XYZ file of C-alpha atoms in Angstrom:
615
model
C 1.775 -20.175 -19.488
C -1.626 -20.405 -17.698
C -4.068 -17.759 -19.143
C -4.838 -15.223 -16.257
C -3.555 -17.025 -13.061
C -6.613 -15.823 -11.180
C -9.283 -17.370 -13.223
C -9.587 -20.930 -11.239
C -9.897 -18.906 -7.918
C -12.513 -16.363 -9.286
C -14.999 -19.069 -10.397
C -17.264 -18.064 -13.209
C -16.541 -15.071 -15.150
C -18.023 -12.028 -13.489
C -20.488 -9.715 -15.440
C -19.138 -6.754 -17.163
C -18.974 -3.794 -14.850
C -17.954 -1.295 -17.638
C -21.273 0.287 -17.993
C -21.939 3.078 -15.500
C -23.793 2.009 -12.286
C -27.398 3.258 -11.977
C -26.377 5.670 -9.268
C -23.657 7.328 -11.394
C -26.022 7.273 -14.669
C -28.761 8.834 -12.510
C -26.539 11.543 -10.901
C -24.898 12.367 -14.066
C -28.135 12.854 -15.704
C -29.676 14.871 -12.914
C -26.562 17.175 -13.342
C -26.967 17.498 -17.007
C -30.486 18.324 -16.623
C -30.026 20.923 -13.916
C -26.978 22.621 -15.964
C -27.219 25.826 -17.611
C -26.504 26.501 -21.361
C -23.415 28.581 -20.644
C -20.890 26.344 -22.073
C -18.907 22.960 -21.403
C -17.286 24.440 -18.084
C -20.713 24.831 -16.682
C -22.138 21.283 -17.519
C -19.293 18.657 -17.913
C -18.755 16.535 -14.710
C -21.290 18.178 -12.307
C -22.708 15.114 -10.750
C -22.986 16.219 -7.104
C -21.942 19.738 -6.385
C -25.258 21.481 -7.218
C -26.223 20.064 -3.789
C -23.792 22.263 -2.208
C -23.895 25.580 -4.374
C -27.259 25.268 -6.267
C -28.075 24.282 -9.904
C -28.501 27.653 -11.603
C -29.158 31.189 -10.774
C -32.829 31.785 -10.390
C -33.704 28.085 -9.470
C -35.251 27.158 -5.959
C -32.136 25.403 -4.847
C -30.073 28.170 -5.882
C -31.968 30.541 -3.489
C -31.438 27.840 -0.768
C -27.754 27.547 -1.146
C -26.864 31.347 -0.880
C -25.240 31.114 2.482
C -22.924 28.450 1.322
C -22.010 30.490 -1.783
C -21.344 33.528 0.562
C -18.932 31.587 2.384
C -16.974 30.198 -0.612
C -16.782 33.749 -2.012
C -14.687 34.531 0.900
C -12.069 31.850 -0.361
C -11.821 33.403 -3.697
C -14.634 31.749 -5.673
C -16.193 33.760 -8.407
C -19.546 33.755 -10.013
C -18.630 31.399 -12.787
C -16.932 28.979 -10.340
C -20.301 27.805 -9.050
C -21.068 26.231 -12.304
C -17.756 24.187 -12.711
C -17.344 20.573 -11.414
C -15.906 20.580 -7.841
C -12.585 18.442 -7.436
C -11.352 17.365 -4.018
C -7.637 17.130 -3.946
C -6.481 15.250 -1.037
C -3.031 16.168 -0.023
C -1.139 14.314 2.896
C 1.653 16.906 3.103
C 4.197 17.282 5.711
C 7.590 18.490 6.164
C 8.234 15.851 8.739
C 9.301 12.939 6.137
C 10.885 13.060 2.694
C 8.010 10.682 1.422
C 5.812 13.676 1.405
C 7.842 16.776 1.657
C 6.870 17.817 -1.974
C 3.216 16.839 -1.802
C 2.124 20.655 -1.625
C 3.876 21.232 -4.791
C 2.149 18.375 -6.619
C -1.075 19.911 -5.277
C -0.533 23.016 -6.560
C 0.386 21.671 -10.108
C -2.853 19.492 -9.991
C -4.879 22.563 -8.792
C -3.574 24.580 -11.872
C -4.718 21.746 -14.369
C -7.959 21.384 -12.580
C -8.672 25.087 -13.128
C -7.391 24.885 -16.718
C -9.746 21.958 -17.614
C -12.598 23.807 -16.183
C -13.096 22.739 -12.736
C -12.544 24.340 -9.200
C -10.121 22.268 -6.844
C -10.942 22.014 -3.129
C -7.704 21.164 -1.340
C -7.144 19.643 2.154
C -4.664 17.739 4.243
C -4.319 14.421 6.024
C -2.487 12.968 8.789
C 0.960 11.361 7.621
C 2.912 8.980 10.038
C 6.525 8.147 8.658
C 7.324 4.413 9.362
C 11.247 5.067 8.996
C 11.149 7.673 11.674
C 8.780 6.204 14.268
C 10.020 2.561 13.751
C 10.945 1.148 17.001
C 9.117 3.847 19.049
C 5.615 4.142 20.849
C 4.636 6.455 17.565
C 4.942 3.502 15.482
C 1.618 2.240 16.894
C 0.063 5.031 14.982
C 1.346 3.968 11.582
C -1.501 1.296 10.301
C -3.933 3.228 12.400
C -3.257 6.393 10.068
C -4.278 4.248 6.999
C -7.622 4.102 8.106
C -7.710 7.674 9.552
C -6.575 8.929 6.297
C -9.330 7.095 4.539
C -11.907 8.408 6.953
C -10.595 12.086 6.481
C -10.721 11.907 2.845
C -14.207 10.581 2.928
C -15.431 13.087 5.295
C -14.082 15.815 3.163
C -15.287 14.631 -0.127
C -18.795 13.558 1.083
C -19.331 16.745 3.138
C -18.611 18.987 0.080
C -20.432 16.719 -2.353
C -17.587 17.443 -4.743
C -17.913 15.635 -8.185
C -14.315 14.311 -8.570
C -11.609 13.046 -6.279
C -7.896 13.108 -6.757
C -5.798 11.545 -3.692
C -2.168 11.568 -3.348
C 0.095 9.104 -1.446
C 3.568 9.083 -0.536
C 4.704 7.350 2.638
C 3.430 3.851 2.368
C 0.151 3.930 4.553
C -0.744 7.030 2.953
C -1.248 5.106 -0.402
C -3.839 2.509 0.619
C -5.310 5.219 3.051
C -5.845 7.305 -0.144
C -7.307 4.481 -2.424
C -9.499 3.118 0.282
C -12.171 6.038 0.161
C -12.195 6.062 -3.898
C -13.557 2.454 -3.565
C -15.580 2.948 -0.294
C -17.977 5.273 -1.934
C -17.568 4.283 -5.441
C -16.327 7.875 -6.348
C -15.178 9.219 -9.531
C -11.674 9.474 -8.692
C -7.880 8.877 -9.311
C -4.966 8.083 -7.267
C -1.476 9.688 -7.826
C 1.900 8.548 -6.257
C 4.195 11.084 -5.156
C 7.126 9.026 -6.531
C 10.058 7.479 -5.128
C 13.269 8.748 -3.555
C 16.567 8.503 -5.512
C 19.559 6.211 -4.041
C 22.028 7.811 -1.663
C 25.651 7.824 -1.170
C 28.692 8.496 -3.131
C 28.094 5.222 -5.062
C 24.357 5.885 -5.305
C 23.759 2.560 -3.621
C 22.240 3.582 -0.133
C 18.669 3.975 1.255
C 17.086 4.409 4.818
C 17.099 0.457 5.065
C 20.859 0.919 4.829
C 20.757 3.132 8.004
C 18.661 0.742 9.933
C 20.992 -2.284 9.053
C 23.763 0.005 9.980
C 22.827 0.197 13.492
C 23.092 -3.801 13.839
C 26.302 -3.621 11.985
C 27.713 -0.882 14.548
C 26.475 -2.968 17.432
C 28.330 -6.046 16.233
C 31.598 -3.594 15.561
C 31.391 -4.386 11.982
C 31.387 -0.940 11.179
C 32.855 2.418 12.994
C 30.863 5.132 14.535
C 32.565 7.601 11.357
C 30.990 5.061 8.914
C 27.526 4.835 10.601
C 27.435 8.848 10.558
C 28.294 8.952 6.856
C 25.409 6.517 6.257
C 23.160 8.625 8.059
C 24.063 11.911 6.319
C 23.550 10.450 2.751
C 21.032 7.727 2.791
C 18.153 9.783 1.858
C 19.210 12.606 -0.623
C 15.817 14.364 -1.209
C 11.937 14.020 -1.409
C 10.419 10.722 -2.303
C 9.384 7.452 -0.673
C 11.927 4.611 -0.023
C 13.562 3.523 -3.043
C 13.378 -0.294 -3.486
C 10.361 -2.641 -3.578
C 9.139 -1.606 -0.155
C 5.646 -0.956 0.697
C 5.308 2.424 -0.989
C 6.451 1.292 -4.310
C 4.648 -2.003 -4.187
C 1.375 -0.042 -3.413
C 1.921 2.359 -6.311
C 2.443 -0.350 -8.684
C -0.613 -2.012 -7.469
C -2.629 1.325 -7.798
C -1.632 1.339 -11.593
C -2.267 -2.492 -11.897
C -5.826 -1.881 -10.559
C -6.275 0.658 -13.107
C -6.740 3.654 -10.518
C -3.696 5.472 -11.346
C -2.199 6.619 -14.700
C 0.125 4.036 -16.330
C 3.709 5.636 -15.720
C 3.022 7.222 -12.282
C 4.265 4.438 -10.212
C 8.061 4.554 -11.498
C 8.782 8.140 -11.781
C 10.838 9.599 -8.938
C 9.944 12.388 -6.907
C 12.776 14.912 -7.119
C 16.205 15.317 -8.356
C 19.484 15.096 -6.660
C 19.251 19.156 -6.723
C 15.943 19.041 -4.742
C 13.569 19.862 -7.469
C 10.200 18.009 -8.501
C 11.193 16.075 -11.378
C 9.412 17.079 -14.666
C 7.954 13.594 -15.096
C 6.262 13.790 -11.734
C 4.749 17.117 -12.651
C 3.441 15.779 -15.909
C 2.034 12.651 -13.879
C -0.103 15.501 -11.970
C -1.342 16.868 -15.280
C -2.090 13.260 -16.623
C -4.001 12.364 -13.398
C -6.236 15.531 -13.756
C -6.994 14.491 -17.402
C -7.791 11.101 -16.553
C -10.189 12.456 -13.829
C -11.970 14.512 -16.324
C -12.437 11.548 -18.688
C -13.989 9.697 -15.839
C -16.284 12.502 -14.992
C -17.274 12.823 -18.562
C -17.928 9.103 -19.086
C -19.420 8.417 -15.527
C -16.723 6.083 -14.692
C -16.649 5.139 -10.928
C -13.749 3.520 -8.739
C -15.590 0.222 -8.515
C -16.207 -0.208 -12.135
C -12.420 -0.106 -12.462
C -11.422 -2.153 -9.341
C -13.074 -5.299 -10.226
C -12.335 -8.861 -9.148
C -10.278 -9.314 -12.385
C -8.550 -6.034 -11.621
C -7.543 -7.129 -8.241
C -6.317 -10.477 -9.770
C -3.914 -8.229 -11.893
C -2.670 -6.292 -9.030
C -1.542 -9.328 -7.009
C 0.150 -10.881 -10.146
C 1.940 -7.664 -10.854
C 2.852 -7.047 -7.245
C 4.138 -10.891 -7.002
C 6.269 -10.478 -10.185
C 7.762 -7.135 -8.956
C 8.793 -8.627 -5.636
C 6.665 -6.480 -3.378
C 6.221 -6.173 0.343
C 4.398 -8.610 2.581
C 2.279 -5.509 3.366
C 0.681 -5.622 0.059
C -1.425 -8.824 1.553
C -2.654 -6.321 4.464
C -3.489 -3.535 1.937
C -5.219 -5.428 -1.010
C -7.403 -7.199 1.351
C -8.420 -3.980 2.782
C -8.810 -2.397 -0.636
C -10.874 -5.344 -1.887
C -13.200 -5.018 1.274
C -13.643 -1.505 0.349
C -14.549 -2.169 -3.028
C -16.867 -5.105 -1.950
C -14.966 -7.716 -3.948
C -14.641 -10.920 -2.127
C -10.970 -11.978 -1.545
C -9.410 -13.961 1.128
C -6.000 -14.264 2.229
C -5.950 -18.085 0.901
C -7.119 -16.592 -2.526
C -4.240 -13.965 -2.464
C -1.917 -16.791 -1.849
C -3.344 -19.025 -4.534
C -3.059 -16.287 -7.115
C 0.138 -14.849 -5.915
C 1.821 -18.557 -5.728
C 1.513 -18.963 -9.538
C 3.489 -16.040 -10.468
C 7.497 -16.338 -10.775
C 9.701 -13.395 -9.258
C 10.824 -11.277 -12.014
C 12.093 -7.980 -10.393
C 15.659 -7.636 -8.856
C 15.023 -4.810 -6.313
C 16.251 -4.054 -2.892
C 15.936 -5.318 -0.166
C 16.612 -8.809 -1.741
C 18.618 -7.741 -4.661
C 20.248 -4.630 -6.391
C 17.778 -2.256 -8.104
C 15.715 0.631 -7.021
C 12.515 2.068 -8.752
C 14.449 4.492 -10.681
C 16.145 1.669 -12.397
C 12.691 0.345 -13.418
C 11.658 3.720 -14.657
C 14.972 3.938 -16.698
C 13.871 0.805 -18.889
C 10.258 2.251 -19.135
C 8.442 1.678 -15.830
C 5.767 -0.621 -14.542
C 4.054 -0.864 -17.933
C 6.967 -2.831 -19.327
C 6.560 -5.380 -16.661
C 2.959 -5.205 -17.276
C 3.164 -5.592 -20.955
C 5.540 -8.818 -20.363
C 2.841 -10.498 -18.021
C 0.028 -9.410 -20.260
C 1.572 -11.004 -23.644
C 2.363 -14.206 -21.725
C -1.040 -14.712 -20.391
C -0.871 -13.679 -16.830
C -3.076 -10.455 -16.880
C -6.625 -9.673 -17.855
C -6.344 -7.192 -20.622
C -9.990 -6.056 -20.726
C -10.022 -4.297 -17.324
C -11.292 -0.778 -17.534
C -8.698 1.771 -16.332
C -8.936 5.452 -15.024
C -7.718 6.632 -18.561
C -10.930 5.410 -20.228
C -9.062 2.643 -21.838
C -8.705 -0.945 -21.090
C -5.333 -2.080 -19.486
C -4.469 -3.772 -22.772
C -5.302 -0.634 -24.654
C -2.962 1.306 -22.154
C -0.103 -1.092 -23.050
C -0.628 -1.282 -26.819
C 2.452 0.976 -27.659
C 4.775 -1.067 -25.495
C 6.841 -3.724 -27.309
C 5.926 -7.464 -26.396
C 9.684 -8.245 -25.470
C 11.418 -6.931 -22.501
C 14.172 -4.127 -23.278
C 17.589 -5.730 -24.186
C 20.561 -5.368 -22.105
C 19.060 -5.022 -18.658
C 18.285 -7.424 -15.764
C 16.098 -5.062 -13.926
C 13.092 -7.181 -14.924
C 14.134 -10.682 -15.870
C 12.063 -12.886 -18.526
C 9.396 -15.229 -17.461
C 11.430 -18.248 -18.874
C 14.515 -17.232 -16.620
C 12.870 -15.664 -13.453
C 14.768 -14.555 -10.429
C 12.832 -17.173 -8.748
C 10.036 -19.793 -9.563
C 6.469 -19.437 -8.617
C 5.788 -19.996 -5.008
C 8.987 -18.503 -3.905
C 8.086 -15.000 -2.925
C 5.265 -14.176 -0.410
C 3.491 -17.064 0.884
C 0.754 -17.839 3.535
C 1.736 -20.526 6.068
C -0.693 -22.032 8.550
C -0.244 -24.601 11.459
C -0.876 -24.728 15.070
C 0.885 -21.543 15.672
C -1.020 -19.674 13.233
C -4.252 -21.476 12.565
C -5.609 -18.376 10.518
C -2.485 -17.653 8.615
C 0.906 -15.901 8.750
C 2.881 -14.446 5.849
C 6.473 -15.027 4.977
C 8.473 -13.199 2.178
C 11.013 -15.577 0.591
C 12.130 -13.328 -2.184
C 13.746 -16.426 -3.956
C 15.680 -17.752 -0.911
C 16.477 -21.295 -0.901
C 15.021 -21.843 2.589
C 12.983 -25.161 2.731
C 12.861 -25.721 6.719
C 13.907 -24.008 9.781
C 13.652 -25.394 13.184
C 14.851 -24.011 16.453
C 14.156 -22.896 19.881
C 11.558 -19.844 20.651
C 13.042 -16.855 22.248
C 9.910 -15.380 23.362
C 9.689 -11.575 23.902
C 6.332 -9.470 24.779
C 7.484 -6.274 22.783
C 9.609 -5.276 20.212
C 11.982 -2.935 22.472
C 12.673 -6.310 24.653
C 13.880 -8.198 21.385
C 16.048 -5.267 20.099
C 17.647 -5.111 23.358
C 18.437 -9.011 23.310
C 19.611 -8.523 19.558
C 21.935 -5.693 20.345
C 23.410 -7.455 23.394
C 24.343 -10.450 21.506
C 21.897 -12.739 23.110
C 20.111 -14.072 20.030
C 22.130 -16.998 18.311
C 22.096 -18.734 15.135
C 19.464 -21.430 14.722
C 17.041 -19.471 17.033
C 13.476 -18.320 16.348
C 12.868 -14.906 17.795
C 9.168 -14.521 18.590
C 7.814 -10.998 19.213
C 4.213 -10.955 20.297
C 1.522 -8.529 21.385
C 2.283 -6.383 18.623
C -0.769 -7.093 16.334
C -3.634 -4.843 15.344
C -5.272 -5.135 18.606
C -2.567 -5.872 20.921
C -0.052 -2.940 20.160
C -2.479 -1.677 19.282
C -1.856 -0.616 15.723
C 0.358 -3.737 14.353
C 3.686 -1.787 14.255
C 6.504 -2.998 11.868
C 9.386 -4.953 13.040
C 12.091 -3.396 10.890
C 14.335 -2.424 13.718
C 14.925 -6.059 14.960
C 14.977 -7.531 11.510
C 17.632 -5.154 10.262
C 19.637 -5.387 13.499
C 19.688 -9.138 12.748
C 20.856 -8.677 9.371
C 23.378 -6.108 10.362
C 24.929 -8.675 12.657
C 25.108 -11.204 10.144
C 22.089 -13.304 11.308
C 19.394 -12.567 8.856
C 19.959 -16.060 7.154
C 20.270 -18.019 10.406
C 17.534 -16.743 12.824
C 13.675 -16.777 12.095
C 11.706 -13.851 13.383
C 7.941 -14.799 13.939
C 5.572 -12.041 15.092
C 1.984 -10.975 15.197
C 3.154 -7.626 13.978
C 4.131 -6.422 10.588
C 7.358 -6.308 8.615
C 8.664 -3.336 6.766
C 8.833 -3.652 2.859
C 12.708 -3.166 3.713
C 12.815 -6.206 5.831
C 14.484 -9.302 4.683
C 15.819 -12.625 6.071
C 13.798 -15.235 7.529
C 10.629 -13.147 8.688
C 7.292 -14.450 9.362
C 4.307 -11.793 10.247
C 0.800 -11.208 10.619
C 0.475 -14.417 12.764
C -3.149 -15.125 13.273
C -4.982 -15.063 15.625
C -2.827 -12.739 17.425
C -1.624 -12.817 21.100
C -3.759 -10.113 22.442
C -6.996 -12.284 21.789
C -5.157 -15.408 23.173
C -3.944 -16.967 19.781
C -1.352 -19.770 20.157
C 1.524 -17.223 19.842
C 0.448 -16.053 23.279
C 0.780 -19.595 24.826
C 4.611 -20.100 23.619
C 7.216 -20.466 26.127
C 10.772 -19.806 26.005
C 12.529 -22.901 24.484
C 9.537 -24.583 22.675
C 10.716 -25.922 19.368
C 9.164 -24.078 16.333
C 9.300 -25.682 12.977
C 8.806 -23.859 9.791
C 8.273 -25.934 6.526
C 8.015 -24.135 3.614
C 7.240 -26.914 1.152
C 4.183 -27.836 3.434
C 3.462 -24.385 3.854
C 3.339 -24.685 7.686
C 4.568 -23.138 11.004
C 4.014 -25.457 14.041
C 5.234 -25.842 17.486
C 6.759 -29.411 17.801
C 6.064 -31.583 20.640
C 3.262 -30.197 22.615
C 0.480 -32.252 23.427
C -3.234 -31.164 23.333
C -3.175 -31.518 27.188
C -0.303 -28.884 27.518
C -1.808 -26.658 25.241
C -5.107 -26.512 27.282
C -3.070 -26.136 30.341
C -1.249 -23.107 29.185
C -4.515 -21.787 27.875
C -6.297 -22.033 31.140
C -3.202 -19.935 32.857
C -2.670 -17.515 30.175
C -3.176 -13.844 31.227
C -3.231 -11.251 28.446
C -0.537 -8.373 28.421
C -2.536 -5.438 28.056
C -0.552 -2.346 26.637
C -2.046 0.773 27.386
C -4.250 2.734 24.672
C -6.280 5.766 24.972
C -7.883 8.240 22.398
C -7.449 7.069 18.830
C -5.571 3.851 19.756
C -8.223 2.942 22.190
C -11.002 3.359 19.344
C -8.792 1.615 17.025
C -8.379 -1.327 19.351
C -12.323 -1.704 19.539
C -12.858 -1.673 15.860
C -9.836 -3.432 14.021
C -10.253 -6.945 12.586
C -7.468 -9.500 12.075
C -4.562 -9.043 9.902
C -5.746 -12.113 7.945
C -8.752 -9.730 6.988
C -6.673 -6.667 6.129
C -6.843 -4.916 9.607
C -9.842 -3.337 8.615
C -11.804 -1.227 10.646
C -15.198 -1.058 8.875
C -17.896 -3.596 8.489
C -19.344 -4.988 5.109
C -22.281 -3.367 3.625
């Protein structure tokens, strides 16, 4: 086995970032010098909040901050609270989606633990957009937009109140990268906590929300009845928690652990029981997260000291071994940008393509995250990768220990009698058979495909071109898409939609109609982690900016060659390309308010669809 698969990409070994940054050291030293002698709760971790409430009674800045303290007393602050470290708790609660329906309860457990540890919590909310509920509607345009909006909201709250520590929560998939980005953007002292996944539904405990999406296509093809469709609707989602399989939420929660920004077992613990109560494991994750934060406060450990280049390599390796979502490419690139760690889509591909696929998870196989938790959770997978040389064990984590130290008590061998995670010598699929980056005259800057072990080597067929997801859905459900076609959905990219909506509805409809293995779907939009089939997304440049996908015409022959890692339009001369380009007129979808602002700022999917510039 090759030792640490990312080492050839990273080049020279980076200098250790385990020592506190000058900024962290200065802030901490200043706080300690300003603190009074009234005990640990007055001094430990006050790295910034003296600027808000004052250093100590009688000092000049204490007098200046009288008005701020007066207002805080109205929200139940007492004398002693002004000498405690302030901790922002970013809670994306809503009762509009099961993914985040329990977040308020988690926030209460966290707040209680903060108080017990001698801190003072400052709670706030963020927007939450459910992909599953808005899928296929104009509201879905706000999904990816919400990632960056959530990050901005957390940054605004935490920086405005100059809190000392930061705990961010995430559930529905965009809330996870949205909650991690501000930790890295401002090099905060902070920890992330995943709300947990949902349990499988149905009488046989084998259903999830993807089952409902695929049932729509099955019903349109008369493969199931109205009664069967209704039973799936009623039982697919049995309680709180994010989608159960290796979809985007669980992929990003796993990445948070692999990066070291979340406590080790938090990605695997489910959110709630079948009786509707938050699990004890998840409550313990809350307490462990607070304890990790106080370790970071005491030692001055900031997010960028944890999320190094080697940590990002670990994250990519673990996500690929798990069998994660294509959205991992988009979000990991965005996280690396915020951490100021150089990482390109080509480097993501080079690292990821060296990793075998070990997990057997939905949507491409049979298991869900609760099954991984049953055998020991994400740390079991990480220990198997570590002992076989796929991970950097010396990376610092939010526990104050290295990754290797966190995994020290886990057996080197995978648990016997299970096939949730397969061994490296007998993987579900060999390296280079999960998420890959394709390029060619249709996607000069790249496109992303998720094979998940499928034997596909080549697909060639006529383009069936649609300028919107809704038009494509209508064609699928009307039976106008046939075996061998290449379904092209364009003007759905970051700037074009705007918002780069996911194409789960059409992909699930194809699977439901039995066309998942015979029709390729190519788009400048995204795919849900629940999508499977021949799905190619993130085509760059997108149609909105005049990329080659905008110049396609009905019937053009598209060739997808997996071995060559290419996606091309066959038989078009350079003269024909130029003719089409000269005659091209963009499709401009209306956007106002937040969407218009996003369209002005967003960068291509090949750069993570980020909206901030490099410092």
